[in-house]
Amino acid sequence: MREFLDQIRAAVAARTGIDVDALRLERPREAHQGDVALPCFQLSKALGKAPLAVAAQIAEQFAGTVSGVTAQAAGPYVNFRIERALLAKSVLEHIAKAGPNYGASNEGQGRTIVVDLSSPNIAKPMHVGHLRSTIIGAALLRIFQRLGYRTVGINHIGDWGAQFGKLVAAIQRWGGELDLEQDPIRALLALYVRYHEQEAQDPSLAEAARAAFRELESGKEGEVRRIWRRLTELSLAEFEKTYRRLDVRFDLVRGEAYYEPHLNATVERIQRAGVTEVSEGALIVDLKTVDKTMAPCLLRKSDGTTLYATRDLAALFLRWDEFGFERCLYVVGAEQKLHFRQLKAVLKRMQLDWEPRVEHVDFGLMRLPEGKLSTRKGQVLFLEEVLDACVQEAGRIIQEKHPGLAQAEQVAEQVGIGALIFNDLKRERAKDVVFDLAEVLSFEGETGPYVQYTHARLASILRKAPSDWRSIQADLAGLENAGPILLLLGRFPDVVVQASKTAQPSEISAWLLALCREVNHWYVENRVLGVEPGLSSARLTLIEGCKAALSNGLNLLGLASPEEM
Ligand code: ARG
């Protein structure tokens, strides 16, 4: 597909003398207008004519230059159309050759993308915000990898802060009653809540908590640190269960505590830049010169302890020094917008020219409708329960639609988890996600199961095809009415690039949904098997290309593509 666009631009440039870089092709607003459009507004100057006249001139001069491509002026646009058999040959051959690597390129070669993702807090259950971060972050990692970037996925575990003083003190006080083997996170959470409540009546508890955190920050190797370390290990083991089901791996698991040894150097680095000041005993960076309304960034409290932001700055400097990243993406909910604006503002005040490479990839809330999976007040929702509910429901539907399916359990896991992931990635990430079990698992509509089911349907057609169909010369002229499908297939490499630029996995999901709609529509009107062999072979080639591309896109988002479901 790209080669046609390049040929078109080269031909127009050669005929008109316009610089090829000034020729920007876009998608026509209406599909019937053409395959690609050249808007002529910007070209008026170059040719000294009004856009309408420019379009007419280009269409006329283009005629006959690129074989198989025709041009037509429509108002201030030139619309180009690529002959279907030619388009089919180019696109389908490309997919067949690239296989699972269709859409891959090496444009990112030699450059590194750091993605900060998931980052739950220890001693608490991972919540739906962390789930969104995990799903979006993992998709972005795969998208960048496909484009040849080196990626570093970092899980910035929340394992530091005054709350752990409280928890350690609680364990010291009541730990004997605690069963940390069975369900450690639930037990710890209950313990924390209990301590928090009793603190109000007994101020000595608050003091004990502060003392424990002071000891933790001092770096002393004693009981406090031992307990804290155990908390971390127990929590990570719990998180790992969710990661395994989502098939997510990290390159680095570095909790906030990891940066403890770097904190002094970090604060000094910022001080040396001359942007710190002391305010009410605390060390701060004033950010009003960056944004009048922005609160200062607190680096060190008056009692000497550091903060979330200090540790994030330490992490960021280390990432820059270690990876010299092209972009460092923080996949974190929109509620932390101010925090990341402040981090960037500190970099700006330090006049670090790599500040624009740091991006907050924010996302909206995930809302659960009232009902079985809702979080009632004071209760937390355990992610494992959400995942289980999805898989169970998927299993039920599959059993109903396809009794006796081989490996039904594995497919249920793939469909259930896939439904959850797709529901998260199907809209721009800033939008809130509503999680409705019946809706996300529906086989129709904009869902993961719908895309997976379309894929399985194509697989089933290919299974039924005569075994020798590939040796029969395909009559590609028979794909005349498959234009929309071919164009979508051809666009995929650009869709992946676009998803990387905007850090929007929804570019891929929207493309997948569009392709499914077109394929399902086309399939109703075009028989694939039992027609003239050359025609059948052409249609099977198309089906095979679509199947490969669907599986490809699903894979980028983190969904499996079962052959049967
Ligand atoms: N642990 C934090 C939370 O749960 C998220 C951390 C995000 N990453 C970061 N580098 N700040 O809110």
PDB file of N, CA and C in Angstrom, residues 113-121 126 129-142 145 151-158 236 239 243 246-255 259 308 312 319 328-333 340 359-361 363:
ATOM      1  N   ILE A 113      12.515   3.192  24.311  1.00  0.00           N
ATOM      2  CA  ILE A 113      11.290   3.718  24.919  1.00  0.00           C
ATOM      3  C   ILE A 113      11.157   3.102  26.309  1.00  0.00           C
ATOM      4  N   VAL A 114      11.082   3.942  27.321  1.00  0.00           N
ATOM      5  CA  VAL A 114      10.852   3.461  28.674  1.00  0.00           C
ATOM      6  C   VAL A 114       9.355   3.579  28.961  1.00  0.00           C
ATOM      7  N   VAL A 115       8.769   2.517  29.477  1.00  0.00           N
ATOM      8  CA  VAL A 115       7.349   2.574  29.844  1.00  0.00           C
ATOM      9  C   VAL A 115       7.213   2.208  31.321  1.00  0.00           C
ATOM     10  N   ASP A 116       6.684   3.124  32.079  1.00  0.00           N
ATOM     11  CA  ASP A 116       6.418   2.924  33.508  1.00  0.00           C
ATOM     12  C   ASP A 116       4.973   2.448  33.588  1.00  0.00           C
ATOM     13  N   LEU A 117       4.769   1.204  34.003  1.00  0.00           N
ATOM     14  CA  LEU A 117       3.413   0.662  33.942  1.00  0.00           C
ATOM     15  C   LEU A 117       3.066  -0.170  35.164  1.00  0.00           C
ATOM     16  N   SER A 118       1.795  -0.349  35.345  1.00  0.00           N
ATOM     17  CA  SER A 118       1.210  -1.165  36.420  1.00  0.00           C
ATOM     18  C   SER A 118       1.426  -0.507  37.787  1.00  0.00           C
ATOM     19  N   SER A 119       2.611  -0.674  38.361  1.00  0.00           N
ATOM     20  CA  SER A 119       3.029   0.045  39.569  1.00  0.00           C
ATOM     21  C   SER A 119       2.014   0.058  40.713  1.00  0.00           C
ATOM     22  N   PRO A 120       1.579  -1.124  41.145  1.00  0.00           N
ATOM     23  CA  PRO A 120       0.673  -1.180  42.295  1.00  0.00           C
ATOM     24  C   PRO A 120       1.423  -0.924  43.604  1.00  0.00           C
ATOM     25  N   ASN A 121       0.674  -0.811  44.677  1.00  0.00           N
ATOM     26  CA  ASN A 121       1.272  -0.573  45.987  1.00  0.00           C
ATOM     27  C   ASN A 121       1.246  -1.851  46.800  1.00  0.00           C
ATOM     28  N   MET A 126      -4.140  -5.029  44.165  1.00  0.00           N
ATOM     29  CA  MET A 126      -3.987  -4.237  42.950  1.00  0.00           C
ATOM     30  C   MET A 126      -5.394  -3.792  42.556  1.00  0.00           C
ATOM     31  N   GLY A 129      -7.384   0.580  38.570  1.00  0.00           N
ATOM     32  CA  GLY A 129      -6.507   1.573  37.935  1.00  0.00           C
ATOM     33  C   GLY A 129      -5.182   0.932  37.534  1.00  0.00           C
ATOM     34  N   HIS A 130      -4.639   0.110  38.419  1.00  0.00           N
ATOM     35  CA  HIS A 130      -3.387  -0.589  38.080  1.00  0.00           C
ATOM     36  C   HIS A 130      -3.618  -1.581  36.948  1.00  0.00           C
ATOM     37  N   LEU A 131      -4.821  -2.148  36.940  1.00  0.00           N
ATOM     38  CA  LEU A 131      -5.142  -3.082  35.863  1.00  0.00           C
ATOM     39  C   LEU A 131      -5.125  -2.341  34.528  1.00  0.00           C
ATOM     40  N   ARG A 132      -5.755  -1.172  34.488  1.00  0.00           N
ATOM     41  CA  ARG A 132      -5.761  -0.398  33.239  1.00  0.00           C
ATOM     42  C   ARG A 132      -4.325  -0.063  32.837  1.00  0.00           C
ATOM     43  N   SER A 133      -3.539   0.382  33.800  1.00  0.00           N
ATOM     44  CA  SER A 133      -2.154   0.738  33.491  1.00  0.00           C
ATOM     45  C   SER A 133      -1.392  -0.459  32.922  1.00  0.00           C
ATOM     46  N   THR A 134      -1.637  -1.623  33.514  1.00  0.00           N
ATOM     47  CA  THR A 134      -0.940  -2.830  33.056  1.00  0.00           C
ATOM     48  C   THR A 134      -1.326  -3.160  31.615  1.00  0.00           C
ATOM     49  N   ILE A 135      -2.624  -3.091  31.359  1.00  0.00           N
ATOM     50  CA  ILE A 135      -3.127  -3.466  30.030  1.00  0.00           C
ATOM     51  C   ILE A 135      -2.662  -2.470  28.962  1.00  0.00           C
ATOM     52  N   ILE A 136      -2.793  -1.185  29.264  1.00  0.00           N
ATOM     53  CA  ILE A 136      -2.396  -0.166  28.283  1.00  0.00           C
ATOM     54  C   ILE A 136      -0.880  -0.188  28.095  1.00  0.00           C
ATOM     55  N   GLY A 137      -0.156  -0.257  29.203  1.00  0.00           N
ATOM     56  CA  GLY A 137       1.306  -0.238  29.137  1.00  0.00           C
ATOM     57  C   GLY A 137       1.862  -1.427  28.370  1.00  0.00           C
ATOM     58  N   ALA A 138       1.284  -2.604  28.618  1.00  0.00           N
ATOM     59  CA  ALA A 138       1.788  -3.800  27.939  1.00  0.00           C
ATOM     60  C   ALA A 138       1.520  -3.701  26.441  1.00  0.00           C
ATOM     61  N   ALA A 139       0.362  -3.152  26.073  1.00  0.00           N
ATOM     62  CA  ALA A 139       0.058  -2.991  24.646  1.00  0.00           C
ATOM     63  C   ALA A 139       1.062  -2.020  24.017  1.00  0.00           C
ATOM     64  N   LEU A 140       1.352  -0.936  24.703  1.00  0.00           N
ATOM     65  CA  LEU A 140       2.303   0.036  24.153  1.00  0.00           C
ATOM     66  C   LEU A 140       3.685  -0.598  23.982  1.00  0.00           C
ATOM     67  N   LEU A 141       4.096  -1.386  24.943  1.00  0.00           N
ATOM     68  CA  LEU A 141       5.406  -2.044  24.811  1.00  0.00           C
ATOM     69  C   LEU A 141       5.456  -2.884  23.537  1.00  0.00           C
ATOM     70  N   ARG A 142       4.383  -3.646  23.302  1.00  0.00           N
ATOM     71  CA  ARG A 142       4.382  -4.499  22.110  1.00  0.00           C
ATOM     72  C   ARG A 142       4.343  -3.671  20.831  1.00  0.00           C
ATOM     73  N   GLN A 145       7.799  -2.344  20.266  1.00  0.00           N
ATOM     74  CA  GLN A 145       8.694  -3.438  19.853  1.00  0.00           C
ATOM     75  C   GLN A 145       8.490  -3.766  18.383  1.00  0.00           C
ATOM     76  N   THR A 151      12.649  -1.569  24.105  1.00  0.00           N
ATOM     77  CA  THR A 151      11.701  -1.122  25.122  1.00  0.00           C
ATOM     78  C   THR A 151      12.148  -1.575  26.506  1.00  0.00           C
ATOM     79  N   VAL A 152      11.876  -0.734  27.481  1.00  0.00           N
ATOM     80  CA  VAL A 152      12.156  -1.083  28.869  1.00  0.00           C
ATOM     81  C   VAL A 152      10.875  -0.857  29.674  1.00  0.00           C
ATOM     82  N   GLY A 153      10.233  -1.951  30.041  1.00  0.00           N
ATOM     83  CA  GLY A 153       9.003  -1.850  30.833  1.00  0.00           C
ATOM     84  C   GLY A 153       9.359  -1.917  32.312  1.00  0.00           C
ATOM     85  N   ILE A 154       9.005  -0.883  33.024  1.00  0.00           N
ATOM     86  CA  ILE A 154       9.385  -0.818  34.444  1.00  0.00           C
ATOM     87  C   ILE A 154       8.153  -0.800  35.344  1.00  0.00           C
ATOM     88  N   ASN A 155       8.134  -1.716  36.297  1.00  0.00           N
ATOM     89  CA  ASN A 155       7.072  -1.739  37.296  1.00  0.00           C
ATOM     90  C   ASN A 155       7.569  -0.965  38.517  1.00  0.00           C
ATOM     91  N   HIS A 156       7.022   0.221  38.692  1.00  0.00           N
ATOM     92  CA  HIS A 156       7.465   1.146  39.749  1.00  0.00           C
ATOM     93  C   HIS A 156       6.593   0.893  40.988  1.00  0.00           C
ATOM     94  N   ILE A 157       6.868  -0.222  41.631  1.00  0.00           N
ATOM     95  CA  ILE A 157       6.054  -0.663  42.773  1.00  0.00           C
ATOM     96  C   ILE A 157       6.052   0.386  43.897  1.00  0.00           C
ATOM     97  N   GLY A 158       4.884   0.639  44.441  1.00  0.00           N
ATOM     98  CA  GLY A 158       4.787   1.550  45.586  1.00  0.00           C
ATOM     99  C   GLY A 158       5.106   0.804  46.865  1.00  0.00           C
ATOM    100  N   LEU A 236       4.400  -9.058  45.921  1.00  0.00           N
ATOM    101  CA  LEU A 236       4.838  -9.319  44.549  1.00  0.00           C
ATOM    102  C   LEU A 236       4.355 -10.678  44.075  1.00  0.00           C
ATOM    103  N   PHE A 239       0.771 -10.193  43.067  1.00  0.00           N
ATOM    104  CA  PHE A 239       0.658  -9.458  41.797  1.00  0.00           C
ATOM    105  C   PHE A 239       1.009 -10.368  40.626  1.00  0.00           C
ATOM    106  N   TYR A 243      -0.384 -10.890  36.724  1.00  0.00           N
ATOM    107  CA  TYR A 243       0.474 -10.664  35.547  1.00  0.00           C
ATOM    108  C   TYR A 243       0.535 -11.903  34.662  1.00  0.00           C
ATOM    109  N   LEU A 246      -2.503 -12.175  32.587  1.00  0.00           N
ATOM    110  CA  LEU A 246      -2.554 -11.161  31.521  1.00  0.00           C
ATOM    111  C   LEU A 246      -1.372 -11.318  30.566  1.00  0.00           C
ATOM    112  N   ASP A 247      -0.495 -12.247  30.877  1.00  0.00           N
ATOM    113  CA  ASP A 247       0.696 -12.498  30.064  1.00  0.00           C
ATOM    114  C   ASP A 247       1.587 -11.239  29.964  1.00  0.00           C
ATOM    115  N   VAL A 248       1.818 -10.643  31.104  1.00  0.00           N
ATOM    116  CA  VAL A 248       2.641  -9.427  31.132  1.00  0.00           C
ATOM    117  C   VAL A 248       3.934  -9.709  31.881  1.00  0.00           C
ATOM    118  N   ARG A 249       5.026  -9.268  31.302  1.00  0.00           N
ATOM    119  CA  ARG A 249       6.327  -9.375  31.966  1.00  0.00           C
ATOM    120  C   ARG A 249       6.982  -8.007  31.983  1.00  0.00           C
ATOM    121  N   PHE A 250       7.805  -7.785  32.977  1.00  0.00           N
ATOM    122  CA  PHE A 250       8.488  -6.497  33.085  1.00  0.00           C
ATOM    123  C   PHE A 250       9.970  -6.699  32.850  1.00  0.00           C
ATOM    124  N   ASP A 251      10.604  -5.691  32.297  1.00  0.00           N
ATOM    125  CA  ASP A 251      12.055  -5.773  32.177  1.00  0.00           C
ATOM    126  C   ASP A 251      12.693  -5.471  33.521  1.00  0.00           C
ATOM    127  N   LEU A 252      12.089  -4.536  34.240  1.00  0.00           N
ATOM    128  CA  LEU A 252      12.625  -4.175  35.552  1.00  0.00           C
ATOM    129  C   LEU A 252      11.484  -4.029  36.543  1.00  0.00           C
ATOM    130  N   VAL A 253      11.641  -4.624  37.697  1.00  0.00           N
ATOM    131  CA  VAL A 253      10.705  -4.375  38.793  1.00  0.00           C
ATOM    132  C   VAL A 253      11.511  -3.583  39.817  1.00  0.00           C
ATOM    133  N   ARG A 254      11.271  -2.299  39.826  1.00  0.00           N
ATOM    134  CA  ARG A 254      12.012  -1.434  40.737  1.00  0.00           C
ATOM    135  C   ARG A 254      11.010  -0.646  41.562  1.00  0.00           C
ATOM    136  N   GLY A 255      10.898  -1.033  42.809  1.00  0.00           N
ATOM    137  CA  GLY A 255      10.002  -0.304  43.698  1.00  0.00           C
ATOM    138  C   GLY A 255      10.594   1.057  44.020  1.00  0.00           C
ATOM    139  N   TYR A 259      15.191   3.387  44.893  1.00  0.00           N
ATOM    140  CA  TYR A 259      15.843   4.680  44.645  1.00  0.00           C
ATOM    141  C   TYR A 259      16.348   5.343  45.910  1.00  0.00           C
ATOM    142  N   TYR A 308       6.959  10.958  47.450  1.00  0.00           N
ATOM    143  CA  TYR A 308       6.677  10.271  46.183  1.00  0.00           C
ATOM    144  C   TYR A 308       7.385  10.985  45.029  1.00  0.00           C
ATOM    145  N   ASP A 312      10.271   9.782  42.467  1.00  0.00           N
ATOM    146  CA  ASP A 312      10.018   9.758  41.028  1.00  0.00           C
ATOM    147  C   ASP A 312      11.109  10.527  40.265  1.00  0.00           C
ATOM    148  N   ARG A 319      16.796   6.794  34.944  1.00  0.00           N
ATOM    149  CA  ARG A 319      16.354   6.258  33.636  1.00  0.00           C
ATOM    150  C   ARG A 319      17.020   7.020  32.496  1.00  0.00           C
ATOM    151  N   CYS A 328       9.959   8.639  27.593  1.00  0.00           N
ATOM    152  CA  CYS A 328       9.709   7.924  28.843  1.00  0.00           C
ATOM    153  C   CYS A 328       8.233   8.122  29.154  1.00  0.00           C
ATOM    154  N   LEU A 329       7.464   7.045  29.048  1.00  0.00           N
ATOM    155  CA  LEU A 329       6.006   7.134  29.167  1.00  0.00           C
ATOM    156  C   LEU A 329       5.544   6.637  30.534  1.00  0.00           C
ATOM    157  N   TYR A 330       4.743   7.440  31.196  1.00  0.00           N
ATOM    158  CA  TYR A 330       4.168   7.042  32.485  1.00  0.00           C
ATOM    159  C   TYR A 330       2.711   6.699  32.270  1.00  0.00           C
ATOM    160  N   VAL A 331       2.402   5.419  32.342  1.00  0.00           N
ATOM    161  CA  VAL A 331       1.019   4.993  32.146  1.00  0.00           C
ATOM    162  C   VAL A 331       0.337   4.991  33.517  1.00  0.00           C
ATOM    163  N   VAL A 332      -0.233   6.112  33.840  1.00  0.00           N
ATOM    164  CA  VAL A 332      -0.789   6.335  35.185  1.00  0.00           C
ATOM    165  C   VAL A 332      -2.110   7.103  35.029  1.00  0.00           C
ATOM    166  N   GLY A 333      -3.061   6.816  35.894  1.00  0.00           N
ATOM    167  CA  GLY A 333      -4.385   7.431  35.819  1.00  0.00           C
ATOM    168  C   GLY A 333      -4.360   8.950  35.807  1.00  0.00           C
ATOM    169  N   PHE A 340       2.577  14.677  37.521  1.00  0.00           N
ATOM    170  CA  PHE A 340       3.486  14.579  36.378  1.00  0.00           C
ATOM    171  C   PHE A 340       3.761  15.942  35.750  1.00  0.00           C
ATOM    172  N   GLU A 359       6.501  11.868  29.162  1.00  0.00           N
ATOM    173  CA  GLU A 359       5.071  12.024  28.876  1.00  0.00           C
ATOM    174  C   GLU A 359       4.218  11.268  29.887  1.00  0.00           C
ATOM    175  N   HIS A 360       3.201  11.926  30.351  1.00  0.00           N
ATOM    176  CA  HIS A 360       2.208  11.231  31.171  1.00  0.00           C
ATOM    177  C   HIS A 360       1.146  10.655  30.240  1.00  0.00           C
ATOM    178  N   VAL A 361       1.128   9.350  30.122  1.00  0.00           N
ATOM    179  CA  VAL A 361       0.127   8.666  29.301  1.00  0.00           C
ATOM    180  C   VAL A 361      -1.051   8.359  30.224  1.00  0.00           C
ATOM    181  N   PHE A 363      -5.033   7.980  31.735  1.00  0.00           N
ATOM    182  CA  PHE A 363      -6.246   7.259  31.341  1.00  0.00           C
ATOM    183  C   PHE A 363      -7.356   7.520  32.351  1.00  0.00           C
TER     184      PHE A 363
END
